[in-house]
mmCIF file of C-alpha atoms and ligand atoms in Angstrom:
data_model
loop_
_atom_site.group_PDB
_atom_site.id
_atom_site.type_symbol
_atom_site.label_atom_id
_atom_site.label_comp_id
_atom_site.label_asym_id
_atom_site.label_seq_id
_atom_site.Cartn_x
_atom_site.Cartn_y
_atom_site.Cartn_z
ATOM 1 C CA MET Y 24 10.316 10.783 3.255
ATOM 2 C CA THR Y 25 9.402 7.176 4.000
ATOM 3 C CA ILE Y 26 5.863 6.575 5.201
ATOM 4 C CA ILE Y 27 5.048 3.600 7.445
ATOM 5 C CA ALA Y 28 1.749 1.892 7.139
ATOM 6 C CA PRO Y 29 1.105 -0.822 9.761
ATOM 7 C CA SER Y 30 -1.332 -3.452 8.488
ATOM 8 C CA ILE Y 31 -4.007 -4.152 11.159
ATOM 9 C CA LEU Y 32 -4.328 -7.591 9.646
ATOM 10 C CA SER Y 33 -1.777 -8.680 12.177
ATOM 11 C CA ALA Y 34 -3.449 -6.651 15.005
ATOM 12 C CA ASP Y 35 -5.763 -8.012 17.719
ATOM 13 C CA PHE Y 36 -9.170 -7.804 15.967
ATOM 14 C CA GLY Y 37 -10.871 -7.704 19.440
ATOM 15 C CA HIS Y 38 -9.266 -4.323 20.199
ATOM 16 C CA LEU Y 39 -8.794 -2.601 16.839
ATOM 17 C CA ALA Y 40 -9.017 1.028 18.043
ATOM 18 C CA ASP Y 41 -6.329 0.455 20.737
ATOM 19 C CA GLU Y 42 -4.178 -1.390 18.222
ATOM 20 C CA ILE Y 43 -4.355 1.552 15.815
ATOM 21 C CA LYS Y 44 -3.511 4.075 18.601
ATOM 22 C CA LYS Y 45 -0.463 1.875 19.567
ATOM 23 C CA VAL Y 46 1.143 2.204 16.160
ATOM 24 C CA THR Y 47 0.294 5.850 15.550
ATOM 25 C CA ASP Y 48 1.608 6.787 19.013
ATOM 26 C CA ALA Y 49 4.741 4.982 17.973
ATOM 27 C CA GLY Y 50 5.195 7.159 14.893
ATOM 28 C CA ALA Y 51 3.253 5.444 11.964
ATOM 29 C CA GLU Y 52 1.652 7.833 9.462
ATOM 30 C CA TYR Y 53 -0.874 5.496 7.764
ATOM 31 C CA ILE Y 54 -3.051 2.699 8.858
ATOM 32 C CA HIS Y 55 -3.209 0.031 6.293
ATOM 33 C CA ILE Y 56 -6.532 -1.761 6.145
ATOM 34 C CA ASP Y 57 -6.702 -5.145 4.300
ATOM 35 C CA VAL Y 58 -10.090 -5.841 2.799
ATOM 36 C CA MET Y 59 -10.519 -9.406 1.581
ATOM 37 C CA ASP Y 60 -13.779 -10.818 -0.053
ATOM 38 C CA GLY Y 61 -13.228 -14.609 0.139
ATOM 39 C CA SER Y 62 -13.176 -14.538 -3.783
ATOM 40 C CA PHE Y 63 -10.250 -12.561 -5.095
ATOM 41 C CA VAL Y 64 -8.321 -14.020 -2.068
ATOM 42 C CA PRO Y 65 -9.465 -16.919 0.075
ATOM 43 C CA GLU Y 66 -10.212 -15.171 3.340
ATOM 44 C CA ILE Y 67 -12.824 -12.565 4.408
ATOM 45 C CA THR Y 68 -11.527 -9.782 6.685
ATOM 46 C CA ILE Y 69 -12.710 -6.259 7.210
ATOM 47 C CA GLY Y 70 -15.830 -4.507 5.659
ATOM 48 C CA ALA Y 71 -16.770 -0.857 5.342
ATOM 49 C CA GLY Y 72 -18.793 -0.981 8.602
ATOM 50 C CA VAL Y 73 -15.652 -1.687 10.601
ATOM 51 C CA VAL Y 74 -13.698 1.123 8.866
ATOM 52 C CA LYS Y 75 -16.640 3.525 9.669
ATOM 53 C CA ALA Y 76 -16.592 2.447 13.343
ATOM 54 C CA LEU Y 77 -12.778 3.057 13.557
ATOM 55 C CA ARG Y 78 -12.837 6.382 11.723
ATOM 56 C CA PRO Y 79 -13.687 8.613 14.734
ATOM 57 C CA THR Y 80 -10.972 6.900 16.885
ATOM 58 C CA SER Y 81 -8.065 7.998 14.835
ATOM 59 C CA LYS Y 82 -6.623 10.956 12.766
ATOM 60 C CA ALA Y 83 -4.312 8.756 10.814
ATOM 61 C CA THR Y 84 -4.564 8.332 7.093
ATOM 62 C CA PHE Y 85 -6.673 5.271 6.420
ATOM 63 C CA ASP Y 86 -5.065 3.386 3.557
ATOM 64 C CA VAL Y 87 -7.586 0.842 2.377
ATOM 65 C CA HIS Y 88 -6.331 -2.099 0.280
ATOM 66 C CA LEU Y 89 -9.141 -3.727 -1.489
ATOM 67 C CA MET Y 90 -8.430 -7.358 -2.337
ATOM 68 C CA VAL Y 91 -11.860 -7.935 -3.864
ATOM 69 C CA GLU Y 92 -13.481 -8.721 -7.182
ATOM 70 C CA HIS Y 93 -15.447 -5.962 -8.859
ATOM 71 C CA PRO Y 94 -13.934 -3.164 -6.739
ATOM 72 C CA GLU Y 95 -16.193 -0.582 -8.512
ATOM 73 C CA THR Y 96 -19.110 -1.966 -6.381
ATOM 74 C CA GLN Y 97 -17.306 -1.281 -3.025
ATOM 75 C CA ILE Y 98 -15.663 2.092 -3.601
ATOM 76 C CA LYS Y 99 -18.640 4.215 -2.486
ATOM 77 C CA SER Y 100 -19.084 2.281 0.850
ATOM 78 C CA PHE Y 101 -15.426 2.634 1.787
ATOM 79 C CA ALA Y 102 -15.151 6.310 0.708
ATOM 80 C CA ASP Y 103 -18.355 7.060 2.858
ATOM 81 C CA ALA Y 104 -16.835 5.098 5.753
ATOM 82 C CA GLY Y 105 -13.839 7.466 5.898
ATOM 83 C CA ALA Y 106 -11.159 6.016 3.801
ATOM 84 C CA ASP Y 107 -8.433 8.489 2.733
ATOM 85 C CA ILE Y 108 -6.708 6.249 0.094
ATOM 86 C CA ILE Y 109 -8.503 3.383 -1.846
ATOM 87 C CA THR Y 110 -6.283 0.934 -3.594
ATOM 88 C CA PHE Y 111 -7.743 -1.791 -5.870
ATOM 89 C CA HIS Y 112 -6.130 -4.601 -7.784
ATOM 90 C CA VAL Y 113 -5.908 -4.207 -11.587
ATOM 91 C CA GLU Y 114 -6.475 -7.966 -11.871
ATOM 92 C CA ALA Y 115 -9.941 -7.538 -10.366
ATOM 93 C CA THR Y 116 -11.524 -5.195 -12.908
ATOM 94 C CA ASN Y 117 -11.719 -4.516 -16.691
ATOM 95 C CA HIS Y 118 -12.014 -0.842 -16.137
ATOM 96 C CA ALA Y 119 -9.161 0.356 -13.950
ATOM 97 C CA HIS Y 120 -9.148 3.751 -15.430
ATOM 98 C CA ARG Y 121 -12.842 4.307 -14.590
ATOM 99 C CA VAL Y 122 -12.309 2.955 -11.089
ATOM 100 C CA ILE Y 123 -9.597 5.622 -10.456
ATOM 101 C CA GLN Y 124 -12.048 8.301 -11.587
ATOM 102 C CA GLN Y 125 -14.668 6.931 -9.376
ATOM 103 C CA ILE Y 126 -12.404 7.036 -6.365
ATOM 104 C CA HIS Y 127 -11.355 10.613 -7.138
ATOM 105 C CA SER Y 128 -14.870 11.775 -7.618
ATOM 106 C CA LEU Y 129 -15.566 10.594 -4.034
ATOM 107 C CA GLY Y 130 -12.739 12.756 -2.678
ATOM 108 C CA CYS Y 131 -10.181 9.975 -2.007
ATOM 109 C CA LYS Y 132 -6.724 9.235 -3.257
ATOM 110 C CA ALA Y 133 -6.528 6.315 -5.690
ATOM 111 C CA GLY Y 134 -4.088 3.474 -5.747
ATOM 112 C CA VAL Y 135 -3.551 0.609 -8.187
ATOM 113 C CA ALA Y 136 -2.110 -2.725 -6.949
ATOM 114 C CA LEU Y 137 -0.236 -5.427 -8.782
ATOM 115 C CA ASN Y 138 0.087 -9.115 -7.792
ATOM 116 C CA PRO Y 139 3.638 -10.501 -7.896
ATOM 117 C CA GLY Y 140 2.702 -12.359 -11.118
ATOM 118 C CA THR Y 141 1.306 -9.295 -12.861
ATOM 119 C CA SER Y 142 3.649 -7.352 -15.090
ATOM 120 C CA LEU Y 143 4.230 -3.580 -14.711
ATOM 121 C CA SER Y 144 2.750 -3.045 -18.202
ATOM 122 C CA ALA Y 145 -0.743 -3.590 -16.622
ATOM 123 C CA ILE Y 146 -0.462 -0.174 -14.917
ATOM 124 C CA GLU Y 147 1.657 1.705 -17.414
ATOM 125 C CA GLU Y 148 -1.436 3.565 -18.827
ATOM 126 C CA LEU Y 149 -2.659 4.376 -15.229
ATOM 127 C CA ILE Y 150 0.391 5.825 -13.577
ATOM 128 C CA GLU Y 151 -0.239 9.391 -14.554
ATOM 129 C CA PHE Y 152 -3.788 9.212 -13.099
ATOM 130 C CA ALA Y 153 -3.160 7.219 -9.964
ATOM 131 C CA ASP Y 154 -1.864 8.705 -6.679
ATOM 132 C CA LEU Y 155 0.019 5.548 -5.727
ATOM 133 C CA ALA Y 156 1.010 2.169 -7.191
ATOM 134 C CA LEU Y 157 1.178 -0.735 -4.866
ATOM 135 C CA VAL Y 158 3.591 -3.592 -5.609
ATOM 136 C CA MET Y 159 2.760 -6.718 -3.718
ATOM 137 C CA THR Y 160 5.867 -8.428 -2.505
ATOM 138 C CA VAL Y 161 3.833 -11.569 -1.455
ATOM 139 C CA ASN Y 162 0.775 -13.069 -2.995
ATOM 140 C CA PRO Y 163 -2.198 -11.323 -1.317
ATOM 141 C CA GLY Y 164 -4.280 -13.212 1.159
ATOM 142 C CA TYR Y 165 -2.318 -13.658 4.326
ATOM 143 C CA GLY Y 166 0.063 -11.824 6.648
ATOM 144 C CA GLY Y 167 3.471 -13.209 7.676
ATOM 145 C CA GLN Y 168 4.541 -14.582 4.303
ATOM 146 C CA LYS Y 169 8.053 -14.432 2.864
ATOM 147 C CA PHE Y 170 9.123 -11.455 0.816
ATOM 148 C CA ILE Y 171 9.426 -12.329 -2.941
ATOM 149 C CA GLU Y 172 12.906 -10.933 -4.020
ATOM 150 C CA SER Y 173 12.001 -10.907 -7.745
ATOM 151 C CA GLN Y 174 9.704 -7.933 -7.143
ATOM 152 C CA LEU Y 175 12.593 -5.583 -6.462
ATOM 153 C CA GLY Y 176 13.230 -5.193 -10.189
ATOM 154 C CA LYS Y 177 9.679 -4.307 -10.806
ATOM 155 C CA ILE Y 178 9.825 -1.649 -8.120
ATOM 156 C CA HIS Y 179 12.931 -0.215 -9.607
ATOM 157 C CA MET Y 180 11.464 -0.168 -13.124
ATOM 158 C CA LEU Y 181 8.319 1.453 -11.759
ATOM 159 C CA TYR Y 182 10.385 4.141 -10.068
ATOM 160 C CA HIS Y 183 12.002 5.046 -13.417
ATOM 161 C CA MET Y 184 8.654 4.817 -15.299
ATOM 162 C CA ILE Y 185 7.151 7.348 -12.895
ATOM 163 C CA GLU Y 186 10.235 9.643 -13.233
ATOM 164 C CA GLU Y 187 10.092 9.480 -17.033
ATOM 165 C CA LEU Y 188 6.380 10.390 -17.087
ATOM 166 C CA GLU Y 189 7.047 13.182 -14.492
ATOM 167 C CA ALA Y 190 4.045 11.695 -12.675
ATOM 168 C CA GLU Y 191 3.130 12.341 -8.999
ATOM 169 C CA CYS Y 192 2.755 8.681 -7.977
ATOM 170 C CA ASP Y 193 3.911 7.158 -4.697
ATOM 171 C CA ILE Y 194 5.284 3.593 -4.657
ATOM 172 C CA GLU Y 195 3.898 1.444 -1.917
ATOM 173 C CA VAL Y 196 5.066 -2.089 -1.127
ATOM 174 C CA ASP Y 197 3.241 -4.689 0.886
ATOM 175 C CA GLY Y 198 4.213 -8.163 2.050
ATOM 176 C CA GLY Y 199 7.133 -9.515 4.039
ATOM 177 C CA ILE Y 200 8.499 -6.057 4.853
ATOM 178 C CA ASN Y 201 10.775 -5.993 7.930
ATOM 179 C CA ALA Y 202 14.031 -4.052 8.816
ATOM 180 C CA GLU Y 203 16.079 -6.134 6.344
ATOM 181 C CA THR Y 204 13.827 -6.198 3.336
ATOM 182 C CA SER Y 205 12.998 -2.478 3.932
ATOM 183 C CA VAL Y 206 16.474 -1.539 2.862
ATOM 184 C CA ASP Y 207 16.100 -3.195 -0.577
ATOM 185 C CA VAL Y 208 12.643 -1.830 -1.355
ATOM 186 C CA ARG Y 209 13.583 1.683 -0.326
ATOM 187 C CA GLU Y 210 16.721 1.539 -2.492
ATOM 188 C CA ALA Y 211 14.552 0.299 -5.302
ATOM 189 C CA GLY Y 212 12.349 3.373 -4.967
ATOM 190 C CA ALA Y 213 9.420 2.482 -2.609
ATOM 191 C CA ASN Y 214 8.315 5.373 -0.289
ATOM 192 C CA ILE Y 215 5.298 3.834 1.441
ATOM 193 C CA LEU Y 216 6.023 0.619 3.347
ATOM 194 C CA VAL Y 217 3.354 -1.648 4.686
ATOM 195 C CA ALA Y 218 4.239 -4.036 7.471
ATOM 196 C CA GLY Y 219 1.945 -6.279 9.499
ATOM 197 C CA SER Y 220 3.687 -9.015 11.398
ATOM 198 C CA ALA Y 221 7.032 -7.188 11.568
ATOM 199 C CA ILE Y 222 5.242 -4.379 13.556
ATOM 200 C CA TYR Y 223 2.448 -6.032 15.529
ATOM 201 C CA GLY Y 224 4.580 -9.070 16.246
ATOM 202 C CA ALA Y 225 7.490 -6.941 17.681
ATOM 203 C CA PRO Y 226 8.237 -6.714 21.373
ATOM 204 C CA ASP Y 227 8.912 -2.922 20.925
ATOM 205 C CA ILE Y 228 6.586 -1.451 18.313
ATOM 206 C CA ALA Y 229 8.272 2.021 18.283
ATOM 207 C CA GLN Y 230 11.671 0.359 17.670
ATOM 208 C CA ALA Y 231 10.229 -1.842 14.918
ATOM 209 C CA ILE Y 232 8.837 1.187 13.110
ATOM 210 C CA LYS Y 233 12.076 3.028 13.431
ATOM 211 C CA ASP Y 234 14.113 0.026 12.106
ATOM 212 C CA ILE Y 235 11.753 -0.426 9.144
ATOM 213 C CA ARG Y 236 11.892 3.332 8.321
ATOM 214 C CA GLY Y 237 15.718 3.105 8.392
ATOM 215 C CA LYS Y 238 18.050 5.821 7.261
ATOM 216 C CA GLU Y 239 16.914 8.188 4.420
ATOM 217 C CA ILE Y 240 17.941 7.113 1.055
ATOM 218 C CA VAL Y 241 18.804 9.762 -1.620
ATOM 219 C CA HIS Y 242 17.945 8.735 -5.147
ATOM 220 C CA HIS Y 243 20.162 10.120 -7.878
ATOM 221 C CA HIS Y 244 18.658 10.862 -11.353
ATOM 222 C CA HIS Y 245 20.491 9.212 -14.232
ATOM 223 C CA ASP Y 246 21.186 12.443 -15.821
ATOM 224 C CA GLU Y 247 22.607 14.067 -12.653
ATOM 225 C CA GLU Y 248 26.295 14.256 -11.995
ATOM 226 C CA GLU Y 249 27.270 12.313 -8.825
HETATM 227 C C1 LIG P 307 -1.446 -9.433 2.402
HETATM 228 C C2 LIG P 307 -1.899 -8.089 2.814
HETATM 229 C C3 LIG P 307 -0.736 -7.426 3.651
HETATM 230 C C4 LIG P 307 -0.280 -8.117 4.893
HETATM 231 C C5 LIG P 307 1.178 -7.899 5.141
HETATM 232 O O1 LIG P 307 -2.492 -10.035 1.667
HETATM 233 O O2 LIG P 307 -2.175 -7.218 1.830
HETATM 234 O O3 LIG P 307 -1.073 -6.118 3.944
HETATM 235 O O4 LIG P 307 -1.062 -7.792 6.064
HETATM 236 O O5 LIG P 307 1.516 -8.655 6.211
HETATM 237 P P1 LIG P 307 3.066 -8.895 6.477
HETATM 238 O O6 LIG P 307 3.707 -7.537 6.707
HETATM 239 O O7 LIG P 307 3.097 -9.723 7.757
HETATM 240 O O8 LIG P 307 3.643 -9.649 5.342
HETATM 241 ZN ZN1 LIG P 308 -2.295 -5.008 2.157
#
């Protein structure tokens, strides 16, 4: 089943609780929260205090995407604030395996994220420990950028890597996802789709979510007879 995770980066920051309700009422399962530190990426966005204030307003899964240097220094604040999933960039720490353990020890699910320029091998040793792998399909930092097609091969390879390891690891994609690019990423194996501008910028949010979710895709194993 495909999970839709609207990114509140494209929402009205003056009315975040209402903006979250709007997309969950329209069928979204997760709320994707983009945390930027002005160092790993140029802008500064949302801190743990905002997540804590939003937590009592929604039952949705809070999917926190940390685009920050030294993520290990931030995990506890976001876990305490009520994050359900905490995803960090492998480019931002020398101790990714330990960060996963830290996230789990605080009762959250752990995700590992890859920039478009980072090879899949950077997370090969982490897949069996992580709950999700996030493949960035734009360079992190801004909403509304163009989908980078070359990441489709990475998603596909990741799908098979997870299968081979018999790991329980979701594949999330983030950046430039809309009704068209959604088809390709779902075919490649992604099951959690982040979308900011394509959802919050749509005239009909429920329709946009439905279009991005699309029709269910059945993946065939290589050793299965068709
Ligand atoms: C990019 C963020 C994304 C962003 C996606 O740095 O991680 O979550 O909000 O926005 P769209 O869907 O507009 O590309
Ligand atoms: Zn994101």
